[in-house]
CSV table of N, CA and C in Angstrom, one decimal:
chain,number,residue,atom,x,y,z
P,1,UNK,N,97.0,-124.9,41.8
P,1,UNK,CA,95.6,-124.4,41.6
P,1,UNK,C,95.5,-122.9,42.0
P,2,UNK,N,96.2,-122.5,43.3
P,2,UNK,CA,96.1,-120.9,43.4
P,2,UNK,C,97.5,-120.6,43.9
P,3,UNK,N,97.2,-119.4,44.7
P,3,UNK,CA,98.6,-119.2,45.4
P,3,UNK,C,99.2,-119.9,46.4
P,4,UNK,N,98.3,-120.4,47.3
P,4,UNK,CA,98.2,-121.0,48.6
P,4,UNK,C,99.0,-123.1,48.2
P,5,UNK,N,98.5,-123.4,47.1
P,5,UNK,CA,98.9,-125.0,46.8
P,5,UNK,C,100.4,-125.5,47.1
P,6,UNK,N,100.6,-125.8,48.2
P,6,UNK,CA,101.8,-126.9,48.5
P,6,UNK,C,101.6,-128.0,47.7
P,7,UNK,N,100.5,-128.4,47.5
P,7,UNK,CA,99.9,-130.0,46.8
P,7,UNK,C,100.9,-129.6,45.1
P,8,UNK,N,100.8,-128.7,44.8
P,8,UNK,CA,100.9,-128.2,43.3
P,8,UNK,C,102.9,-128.2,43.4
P,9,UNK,N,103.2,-127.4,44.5
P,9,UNK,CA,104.7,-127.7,44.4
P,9,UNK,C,105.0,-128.4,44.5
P,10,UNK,N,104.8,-129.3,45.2
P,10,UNK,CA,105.3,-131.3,45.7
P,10,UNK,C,105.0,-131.9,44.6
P,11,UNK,N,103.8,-131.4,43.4
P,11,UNK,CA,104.2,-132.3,42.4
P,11,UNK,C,104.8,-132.3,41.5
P,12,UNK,N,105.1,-130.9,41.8
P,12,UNK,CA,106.9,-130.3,40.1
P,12,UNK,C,107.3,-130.9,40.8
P,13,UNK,N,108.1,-131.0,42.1
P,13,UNK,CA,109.5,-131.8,42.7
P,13,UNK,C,109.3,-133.6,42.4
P,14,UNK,N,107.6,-134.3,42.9
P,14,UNK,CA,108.1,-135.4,42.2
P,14,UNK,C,108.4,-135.6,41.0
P,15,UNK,N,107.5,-134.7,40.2
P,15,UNK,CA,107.7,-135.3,38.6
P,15,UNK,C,109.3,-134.4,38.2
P,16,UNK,N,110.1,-134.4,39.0
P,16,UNK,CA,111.6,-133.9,38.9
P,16,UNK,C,111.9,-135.0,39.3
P,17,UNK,N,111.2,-136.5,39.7
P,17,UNK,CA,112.2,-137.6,40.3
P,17,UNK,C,112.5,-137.5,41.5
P,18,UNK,N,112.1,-136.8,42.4
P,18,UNK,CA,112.0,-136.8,43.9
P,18,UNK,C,110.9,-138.0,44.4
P,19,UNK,N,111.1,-139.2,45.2
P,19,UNK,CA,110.3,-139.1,45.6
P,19,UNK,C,109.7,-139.1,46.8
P,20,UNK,N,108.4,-138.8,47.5
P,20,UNK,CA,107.9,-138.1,48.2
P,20,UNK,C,106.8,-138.7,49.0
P,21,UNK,N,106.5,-138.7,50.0
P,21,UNK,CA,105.4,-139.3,51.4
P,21,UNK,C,104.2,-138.6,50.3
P,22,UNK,N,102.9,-139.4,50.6
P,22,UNK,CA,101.9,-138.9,50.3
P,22,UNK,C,101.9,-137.7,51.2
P,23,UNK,N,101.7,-137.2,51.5
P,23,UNK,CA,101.5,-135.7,52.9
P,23,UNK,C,103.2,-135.1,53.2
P,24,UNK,N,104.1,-135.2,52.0
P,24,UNK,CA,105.1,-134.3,52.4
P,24,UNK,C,105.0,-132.7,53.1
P,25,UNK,N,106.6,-132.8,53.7
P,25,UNK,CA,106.7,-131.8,54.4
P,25,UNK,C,108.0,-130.9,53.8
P,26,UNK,N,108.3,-129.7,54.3
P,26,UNK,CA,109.5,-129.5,53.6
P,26,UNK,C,111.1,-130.5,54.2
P,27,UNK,N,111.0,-131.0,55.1
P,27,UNK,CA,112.0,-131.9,55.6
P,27,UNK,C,112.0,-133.3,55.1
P,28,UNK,N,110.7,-133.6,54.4
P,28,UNK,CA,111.1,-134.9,53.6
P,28,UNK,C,111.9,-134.6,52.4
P,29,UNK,N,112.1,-133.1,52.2
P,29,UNK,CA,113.0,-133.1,51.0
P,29,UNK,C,114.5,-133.0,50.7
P,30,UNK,N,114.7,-133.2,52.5
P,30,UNK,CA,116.5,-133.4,52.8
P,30,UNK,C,117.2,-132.7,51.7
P,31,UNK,N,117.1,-131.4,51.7
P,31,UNK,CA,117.8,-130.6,51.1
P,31,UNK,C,118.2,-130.6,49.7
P,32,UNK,N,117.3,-131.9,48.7
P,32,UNK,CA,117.6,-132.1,47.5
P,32,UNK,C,117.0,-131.5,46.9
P,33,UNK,N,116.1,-130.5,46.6
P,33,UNK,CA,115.3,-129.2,45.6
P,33,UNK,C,117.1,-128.2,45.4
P,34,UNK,N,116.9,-127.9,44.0
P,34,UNK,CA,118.3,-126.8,43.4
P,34,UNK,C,117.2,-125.7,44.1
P,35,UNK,N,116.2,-126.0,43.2
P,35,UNK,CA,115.3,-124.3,42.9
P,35,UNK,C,114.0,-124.8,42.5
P,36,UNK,N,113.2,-123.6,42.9
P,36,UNK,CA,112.0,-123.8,42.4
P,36,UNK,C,111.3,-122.7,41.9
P,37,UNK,N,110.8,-122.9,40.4
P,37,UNK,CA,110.4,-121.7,39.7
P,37,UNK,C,108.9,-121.9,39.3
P,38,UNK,N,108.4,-120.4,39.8
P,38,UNK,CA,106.7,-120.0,39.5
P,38,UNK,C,106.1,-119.3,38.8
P,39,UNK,N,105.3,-119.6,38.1
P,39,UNK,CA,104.9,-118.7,37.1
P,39,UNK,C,103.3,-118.7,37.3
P,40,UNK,N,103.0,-117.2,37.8
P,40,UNK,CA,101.7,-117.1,38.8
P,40,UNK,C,101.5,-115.9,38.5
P,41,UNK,N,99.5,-115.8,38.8
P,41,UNK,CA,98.7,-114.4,38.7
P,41,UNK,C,97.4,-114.3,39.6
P,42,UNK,N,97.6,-113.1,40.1
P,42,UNK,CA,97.0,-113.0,41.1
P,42,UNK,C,95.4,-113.4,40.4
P,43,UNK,N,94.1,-114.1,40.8
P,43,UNK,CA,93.2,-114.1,40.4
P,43,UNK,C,92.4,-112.8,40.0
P,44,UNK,N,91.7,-112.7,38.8
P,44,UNK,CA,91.3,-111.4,38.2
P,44,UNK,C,90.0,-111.6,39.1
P,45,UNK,N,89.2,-112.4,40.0
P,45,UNK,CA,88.0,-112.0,40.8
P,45,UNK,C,88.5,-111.1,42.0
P,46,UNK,N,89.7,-111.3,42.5
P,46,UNK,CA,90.5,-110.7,43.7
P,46,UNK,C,89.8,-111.5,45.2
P,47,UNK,N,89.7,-112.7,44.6
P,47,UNK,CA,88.9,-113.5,45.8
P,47,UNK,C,90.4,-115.2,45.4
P,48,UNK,N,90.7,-115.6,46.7
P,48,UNK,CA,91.4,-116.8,47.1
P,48,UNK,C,91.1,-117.3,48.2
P,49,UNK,N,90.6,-118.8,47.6
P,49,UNK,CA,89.9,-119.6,48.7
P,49,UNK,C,88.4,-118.8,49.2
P,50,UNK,N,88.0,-117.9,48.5
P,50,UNK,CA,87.0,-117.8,48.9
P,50,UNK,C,86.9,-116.1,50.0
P,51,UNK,N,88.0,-116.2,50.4
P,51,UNK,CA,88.5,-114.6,50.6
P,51,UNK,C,88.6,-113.6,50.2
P,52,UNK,N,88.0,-112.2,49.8
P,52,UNK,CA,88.4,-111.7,49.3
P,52,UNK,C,90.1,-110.9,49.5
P,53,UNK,N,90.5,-110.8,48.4
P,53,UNK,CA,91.5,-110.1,48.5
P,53,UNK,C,92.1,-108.5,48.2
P,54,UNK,N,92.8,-108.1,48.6
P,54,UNK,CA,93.3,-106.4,48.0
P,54,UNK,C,93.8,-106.0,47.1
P,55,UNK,N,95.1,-106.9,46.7
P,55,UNK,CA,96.1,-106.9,46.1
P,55,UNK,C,96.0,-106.0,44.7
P,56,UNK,N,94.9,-106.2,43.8
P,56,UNK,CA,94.3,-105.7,42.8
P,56,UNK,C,93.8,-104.1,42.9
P,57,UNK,N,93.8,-104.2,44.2
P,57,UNK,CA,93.1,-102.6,44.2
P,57,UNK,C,94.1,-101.6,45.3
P,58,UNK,N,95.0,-102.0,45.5
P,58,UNK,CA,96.1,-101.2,46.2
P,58,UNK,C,96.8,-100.2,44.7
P,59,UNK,N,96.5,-99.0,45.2
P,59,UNK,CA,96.7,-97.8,44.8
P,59,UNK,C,98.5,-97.2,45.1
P,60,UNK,N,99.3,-98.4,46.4
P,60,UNK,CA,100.5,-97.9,46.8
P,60,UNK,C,101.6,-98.8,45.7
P,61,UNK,N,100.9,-100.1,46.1
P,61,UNK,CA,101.7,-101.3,45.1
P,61,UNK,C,101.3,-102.2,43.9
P,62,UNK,N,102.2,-101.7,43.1
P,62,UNK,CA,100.9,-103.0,41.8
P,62,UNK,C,100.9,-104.6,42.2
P,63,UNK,N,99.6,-105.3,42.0
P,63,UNK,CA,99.2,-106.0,42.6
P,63,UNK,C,100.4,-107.5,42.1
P,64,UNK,N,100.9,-107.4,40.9
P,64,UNK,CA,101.9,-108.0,40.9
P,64,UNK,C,103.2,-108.5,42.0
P,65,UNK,N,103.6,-107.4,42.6
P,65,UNK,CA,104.3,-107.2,44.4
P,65,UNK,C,103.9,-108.2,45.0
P,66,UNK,N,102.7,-108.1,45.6
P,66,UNK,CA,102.0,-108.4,46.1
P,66,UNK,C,101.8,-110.4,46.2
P,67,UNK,N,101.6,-110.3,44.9
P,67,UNK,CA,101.1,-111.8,44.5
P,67,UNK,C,103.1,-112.5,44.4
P,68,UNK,N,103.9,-111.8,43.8
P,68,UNK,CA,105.3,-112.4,44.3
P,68,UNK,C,105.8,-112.6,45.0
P,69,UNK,N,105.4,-111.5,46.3
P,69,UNK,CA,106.0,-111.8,47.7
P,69,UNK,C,105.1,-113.0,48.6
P,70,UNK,N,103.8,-113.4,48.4
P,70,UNK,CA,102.8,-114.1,48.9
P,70,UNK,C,103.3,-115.7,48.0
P,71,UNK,N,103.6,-115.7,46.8
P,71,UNK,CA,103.8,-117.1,46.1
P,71,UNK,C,105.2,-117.7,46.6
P,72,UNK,N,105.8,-116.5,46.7
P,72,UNK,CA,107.5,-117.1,47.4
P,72,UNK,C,107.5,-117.3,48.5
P,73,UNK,N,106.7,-117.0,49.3
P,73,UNK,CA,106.7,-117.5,50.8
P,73,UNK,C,106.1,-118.6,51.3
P,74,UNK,N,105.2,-118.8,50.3
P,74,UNK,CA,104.4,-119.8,50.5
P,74,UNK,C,105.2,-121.2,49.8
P,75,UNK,N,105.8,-121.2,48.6
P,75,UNK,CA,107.1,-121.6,48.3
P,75,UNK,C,107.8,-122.1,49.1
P,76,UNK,N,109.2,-121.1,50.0
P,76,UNK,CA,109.7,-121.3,50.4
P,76,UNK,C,109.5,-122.1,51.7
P,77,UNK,N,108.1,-121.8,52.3
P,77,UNK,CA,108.0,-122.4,53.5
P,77,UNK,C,107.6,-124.5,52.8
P,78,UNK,N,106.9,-124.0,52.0
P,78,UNK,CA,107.3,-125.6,51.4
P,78,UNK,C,108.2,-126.5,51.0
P,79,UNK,N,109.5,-125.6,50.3
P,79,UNK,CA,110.4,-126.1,50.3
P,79,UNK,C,111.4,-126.0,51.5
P,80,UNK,N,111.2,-125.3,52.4
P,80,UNK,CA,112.3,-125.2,53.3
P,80,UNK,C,113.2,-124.3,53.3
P,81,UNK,N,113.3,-123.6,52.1
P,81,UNK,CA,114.3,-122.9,51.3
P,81,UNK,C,113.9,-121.6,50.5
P,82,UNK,N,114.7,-120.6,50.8
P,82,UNK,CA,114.3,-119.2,49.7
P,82,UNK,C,114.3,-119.5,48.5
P,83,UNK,N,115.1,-120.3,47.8
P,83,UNK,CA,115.9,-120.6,46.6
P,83,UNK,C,114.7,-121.3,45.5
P,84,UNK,N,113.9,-119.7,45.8
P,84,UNK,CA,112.8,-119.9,44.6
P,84,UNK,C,112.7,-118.7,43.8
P,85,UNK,N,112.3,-119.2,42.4
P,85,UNK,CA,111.9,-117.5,41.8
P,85,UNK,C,110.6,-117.8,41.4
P,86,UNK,N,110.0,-116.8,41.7
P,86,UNK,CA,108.9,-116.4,41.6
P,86,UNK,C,108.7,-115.4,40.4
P,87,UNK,N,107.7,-115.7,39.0
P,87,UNK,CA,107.4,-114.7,37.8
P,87,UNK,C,106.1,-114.5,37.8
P,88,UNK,N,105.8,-112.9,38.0
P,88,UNK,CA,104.0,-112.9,37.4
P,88,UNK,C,104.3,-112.8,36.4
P,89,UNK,N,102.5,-112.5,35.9
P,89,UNK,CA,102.0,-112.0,34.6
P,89,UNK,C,101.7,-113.4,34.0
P,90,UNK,N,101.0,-114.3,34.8
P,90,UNK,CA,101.0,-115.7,34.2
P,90,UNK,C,100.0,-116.2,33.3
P,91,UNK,N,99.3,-114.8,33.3
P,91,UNK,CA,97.9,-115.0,32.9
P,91,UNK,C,98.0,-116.3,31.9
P,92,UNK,N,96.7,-117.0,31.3
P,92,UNK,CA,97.0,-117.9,30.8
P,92,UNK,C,97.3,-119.0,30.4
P,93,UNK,N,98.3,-118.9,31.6
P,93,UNK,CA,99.6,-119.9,31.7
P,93,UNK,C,99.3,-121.3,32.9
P,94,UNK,N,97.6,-121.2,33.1
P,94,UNK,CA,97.2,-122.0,34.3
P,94,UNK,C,96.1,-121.3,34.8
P,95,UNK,N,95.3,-122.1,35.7
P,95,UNK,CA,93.8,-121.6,36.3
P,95,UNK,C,94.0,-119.9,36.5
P,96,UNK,N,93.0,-119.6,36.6
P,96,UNK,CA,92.9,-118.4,37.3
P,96,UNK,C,93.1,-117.9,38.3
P,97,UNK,N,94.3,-117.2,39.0
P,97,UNK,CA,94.8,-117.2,40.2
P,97,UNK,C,95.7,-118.6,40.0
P,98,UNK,N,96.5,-118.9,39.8
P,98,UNK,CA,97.5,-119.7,39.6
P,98,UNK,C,98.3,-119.9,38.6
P,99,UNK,N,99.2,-121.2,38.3
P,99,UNK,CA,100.3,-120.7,37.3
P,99,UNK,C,101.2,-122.2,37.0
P,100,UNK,N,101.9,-122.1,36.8
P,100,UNK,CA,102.7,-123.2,36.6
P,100,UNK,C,103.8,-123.3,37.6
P,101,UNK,N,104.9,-124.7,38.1
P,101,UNK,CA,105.7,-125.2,38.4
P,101,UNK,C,106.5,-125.7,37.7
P,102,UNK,N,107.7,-125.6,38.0
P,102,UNK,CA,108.7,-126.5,37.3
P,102,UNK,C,110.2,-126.5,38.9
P,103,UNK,N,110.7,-127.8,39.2
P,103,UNK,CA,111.8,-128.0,39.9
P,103,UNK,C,112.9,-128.4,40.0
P,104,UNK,N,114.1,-128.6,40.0
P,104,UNK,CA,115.1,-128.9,39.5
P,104,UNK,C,115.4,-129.4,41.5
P,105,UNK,N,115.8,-131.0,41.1
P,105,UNK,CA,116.1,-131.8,42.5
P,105,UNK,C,117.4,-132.0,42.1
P,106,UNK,N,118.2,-132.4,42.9
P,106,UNK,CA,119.7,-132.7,42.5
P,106,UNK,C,119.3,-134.9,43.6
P,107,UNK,N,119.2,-135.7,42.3
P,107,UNK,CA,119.0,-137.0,42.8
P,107,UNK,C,120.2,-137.9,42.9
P,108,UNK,N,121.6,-137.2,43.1
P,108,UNK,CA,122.9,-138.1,43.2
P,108,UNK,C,123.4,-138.1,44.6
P,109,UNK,N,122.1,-137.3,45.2
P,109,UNK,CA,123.0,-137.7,47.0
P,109,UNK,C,122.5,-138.9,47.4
């Protein structure tokens, strides 16, 4: 739904055949996620959750930066793992201020 959604990554990994605690953590995922790939934009109001945001009006970094280093952290802290890529320019591609998932689990351990 935006940048912030753990709910949104936990369900690329189940519908990759993981399965998962209603209220997963990154440690219910015992190290089975390969990777996890995002395809995300920062919202064109420059408001998340109701916050406004900068990102859009920073003059030092295009706001792209910004929205990739904030979606992969939030990512990784869900997965547990850096072993995410992160793509803007998603426009389109999902709500506004948000974007798509997709995860590759390895299910033979």
């Amino acid at each position: 739904d935006d940048a912030l959604d753990f709910d949104g990554i936990y369900d690329a990994i189940r519908s990759a055949g993981l399965d998962l605690p209603e209220r997963p953590v990154a440690a219910d995922l015992d190290g089975q996620v390969v990777n996890c790939f995002i395809k995300c934009e920062a919202d064109p109001t420059g408001r998340l959750r109701g916050r406004r945001q900068v990102a859009l009006n920073d003059s030092d970094v295009h706001h792209t930066h910004h929205t990739k280093g904030a979606v992969g952290g939030v990512a990784a802290a869900a997965i547990g793992d850096p072993a995410v890529f992160v793509s803007v320019a998603g426009l389109q591609q999902g709500p506004a201020g948000g974007g798509s998932v997709a995860a590759i689990v390895d299910l033979g351990s």
